[in-house]
Short mmCIF file of N, CA and C in Angstrom, two decimals:
data_model
loop_
_atom_site.label_atom_id
_atom_site.label_comp_id
_atom_site.label_asym_id
_atom_site.label_seq_id
_atom_site.Cartn_x
_atom_site.Cartn_y
_atom_site.Cartn_z
N MET L 1 68.86 11.47 90.83
CA MET L 1 68.93 12.97 91.33
C MET L 1 70.17 13.58 90.86
N GLU L 2 71.31 12.76 90.31
CA GLU L 2 72.35 13.45 89.75
C GLU L 2 72.03 13.60 88.26
N GLU L 3 71.18 13.11 87.78
CA GLU L 3 70.51 13.54 86.04
C GLU L 3 69.98 15.03 86.51
N ILE L 4 69.32 15.27 87.39
CA ILE L 4 68.87 16.65 87.77
C ILE L 4 69.86 17.67 87.88
N LEU L 5 70.82 17.42 89.00
CA LEU L 5 71.74 18.22 89.06
C LEU L 5 72.95 18.54 88.13
N GLN L 6 73.31 17.62 87.36
CA GLN L 6 74.16 17.53 86.18
C GLN L 6 73.69 16.61 85.09
N PRO L 7 72.79 17.23 84.30
CA PRO L 7 72.34 16.38 83.35
C PRO L 7 73.03 16.18 82.17
N ARG L 8 73.01 15.00 81.69
CA ARG L 8 73.58 14.43 80.42
C ARG L 8 72.93 14.27 79.20
N THR L 9 71.44 14.33 79.62
CA THR L 9 70.60 14.02 78.17
C THR L 9 69.83 15.40 78.30
N ASP L 10 69.00 15.31 77.08
CA ASP L 10 68.14 16.45 76.83
C ASP L 10 66.95 16.64 77.72
N GLY L 11 66.65 15.50 78.15
CA GLY L 11 65.34 15.34 79.05
C GLY L 11 65.72 15.84 80.45
N GLY L 12 67.01 15.66 81.05
CA GLY L 12 67.39 16.14 82.20
C GLY L 12 67.58 17.70 82.09
N VAL L 13 68.01 18.33 80.98
CA VAL L 13 67.94 19.74 80.90
C VAL L 13 66.60 20.22 81.00
N LEU L 14 65.68 19.49 80.27
CA LEU L 14 64.24 20.22 79.93
C LEU L 14 63.68 20.25 81.62
N ALA L 15 63.97 18.89 82.35
CA ALA L 15 63.38 18.86 83.73
C ALA L 15 64.18 19.85 84.42
N GLN L 16 65.55 20.06 84.24
CA GLN L 16 65.82 21.16 85.12
C GLN L 16 65.51 22.75 84.93
N GLY L 17 65.17 22.62 83.70
CA GLY L 17 64.58 24.21 83.14
C GLY L 17 63.08 24.32 83.59
N ALA L 18 62.46 23.29 83.78
CA ALA L 18 61.06 23.25 84.23
C ALA L 18 61.11 23.61 85.76
N ILE L 19 61.86 22.97 86.64
CA ILE L 19 62.08 23.17 87.71
C ILE L 19 62.60 24.75 88.23
N ILE L 20 63.55 25.19 87.57
CA ILE L 20 63.91 26.36 87.63
C ILE L 20 62.86 27.50 86.98
N ALA L 21 62.27 27.26 86.11
CA ALA L 21 60.97 28.30 85.76
C ALA L 21 60.13 28.25 87.07
N LEU L 22 59.64 27.14 87.41
CA LEU L 22 58.56 27.19 88.53
C LEU L 22 59.12 27.81 89.68
N VAL L 23 60.45 27.57 90.07
CA VAL L 23 61.07 28.38 91.14
C VAL L 23 60.72 29.81 91.03
N PHE L 24 61.35 30.49 89.95
CA PHE L 24 61.36 31.77 89.63
C PHE L 24 59.95 32.34 89.48
N ALA L 25 58.82 31.52 88.87
CA ALA L 25 57.51 31.92 88.90
C ALA L 25 57.06 32.16 90.16
N LEU L 26 57.19 31.21 91.16
CA LEU L 26 56.81 31.30 92.42
C LEU L 26 57.47 32.53 93.52
N GLY L 27 58.61 32.77 92.98
CA GLY L 27 59.29 33.75 93.43
C GLY L 27 58.97 35.10 93.21
N PHE L 28 58.60 35.34 91.81
CA PHE L 28 57.85 36.41 91.32
C PHE L 28 56.73 36.79 92.04
N ILE L 29 55.79 35.61 92.06
CA ILE L 29 54.59 35.73 92.93
C ILE L 29 54.77 36.31 94.27
N ARG L 30 55.92 35.91 94.82
CA ARG L 30 55.97 36.06 96.25
C ARG L 30 56.45 37.56 96.57
N VAL L 31 57.30 38.07 95.56
CA VAL L 31 57.79 39.23 95.75
C VAL L 31 57.44 40.38 94.96
N ARG L 32 55.93 40.31 94.48
CA ARG L 32 55.42 41.01 93.46
C ARG L 32 55.22 42.65 93.74
N HIS L 33 55.11 42.81 94.99
CA HIS L 33 54.87 44.19 95.36
C HIS L 33 56.20 44.82 96.00
N ASP L 34 57.49 44.20 96.09
CA ASP L 34 58.49 45.07 96.63
C ASP L 34 59.44 45.10 95.26
N ARG L 35 59.71 46.18 94.77
CA ARG L 35 60.55 46.59 93.69
C ARG L 35 61.77 45.89 93.65
N ASP L 36 62.44 46.34 94.74
CA ASP L 36 64.01 45.83 95.09
C ASP L 36 64.08 44.36 95.04
N TRP L 37 63.22 43.41 95.76
CA TRP L 37 63.11 42.12 95.50
C TRP L 37 63.13 41.47 94.32
N ARG L 38 62.12 42.20 93.39
CA ARG L 38 61.88 41.81 92.20
C ARG L 38 62.94 42.03 91.33
N LEU L 39 63.64 43.27 91.44
CA LEU L 39 64.76 43.29 90.47
C LEU L 39 65.86 42.18 90.91
N LEU L 40 66.16 42.01 92.12
CA LEU L 40 67.18 41.02 92.61
C LEU L 40 66.67 39.66 91.80
N LEU L 41 65.45 39.23 91.81
CA LEU L 41 65.11 37.78 91.43
C LEU L 41 65.22 37.80 89.86
N ALA L 42 64.88 39.04 89.34
CA ALA L 42 64.98 39.29 87.93
C ALA L 42 66.55 38.92 87.35
N GLY L 43 67.34 39.76 88.18
CA GLY L 43 68.79 39.54 87.74
C GLY L 43 69.24 38.03 88.01
N LEU L 44 68.92 37.52 89.07
CA LEU L 44 69.03 36.10 89.30
C LEU L 44 68.62 35.22 87.87
N ALA L 45 67.51 35.51 87.36
CA ALA L 45 66.61 34.71 86.49
C ALA L 45 67.53 34.88 85.28
N VAL L 46 68.08 36.08 84.92
CA VAL L 46 68.66 36.39 83.70
C VAL L 46 70.03 35.83 83.85
N PHE L 47 70.82 35.66 84.90
CA PHE L 47 71.98 34.98 85.10
C PHE L 47 71.79 33.55 84.97
N THR L 48 70.76 32.93 85.49
CA THR L 48 70.65 31.50 85.40
C THR L 48 70.29 31.20 83.84
N LEU L 49 69.66 31.94 83.13
CA LEU L 49 69.19 31.95 81.70
C LEU L 49 70.71 31.90 81.01
N GLY L 50 71.79 32.73 81.56
CA GLY L 50 72.83 32.88 80.77
C GLY L 50 73.77 31.70 80.82
N LEU L 51 73.74 31.10 82.13
CA LEU L 51 74.27 29.94 82.42
C LEU L 51 73.71 28.70 81.41
N PHE L 52 72.40 28.73 81.29
CA PHE L 52 71.68 27.75 80.39
C PHE L 52 72.31 28.15 78.83
N ALA L 53 72.43 29.05 78.50
CA ALA L 53 72.89 29.56 77.23
C ALA L 53 74.54 29.12 77.12
N LEU L 54 75.17 29.34 78.25
CA LEU L 54 76.60 29.03 77.91
C LEU L 54 76.83 27.36 77.81
N ARG L 55 76.16 26.58 78.72
CA ARG L 55 75.97 25.18 78.65
C ARG L 55 75.52 24.65 77.19
N ALA L 56 74.37 25.34 76.61
CA ALA L 56 73.99 24.96 75.43
C ALA L 56 75.05 25.15 74.28
N THR L 57 76.13 26.21 74.47
CA THR L 57 76.95 26.47 73.14
C THR L 57 78.20 25.46 73.65
N HIS L 58 78.04 25.02 74.49
CA HIS L 58 79.42 24.00 75.15
C HIS L 58 79.22 22.62 74.51
#
């Protein structure tokens, strides 16, 4: 479980990315008709991808 929360290997990062992608995909399906919630979820997704990018450059 610790490897998923704070991955030290590439496999852990890939697993974390797959879980995050699944969560956001399910979220977008759930809020597809409400523009405000869709915008909020898109912002959270972009923020999360930014955190992944910062971690990759570190």
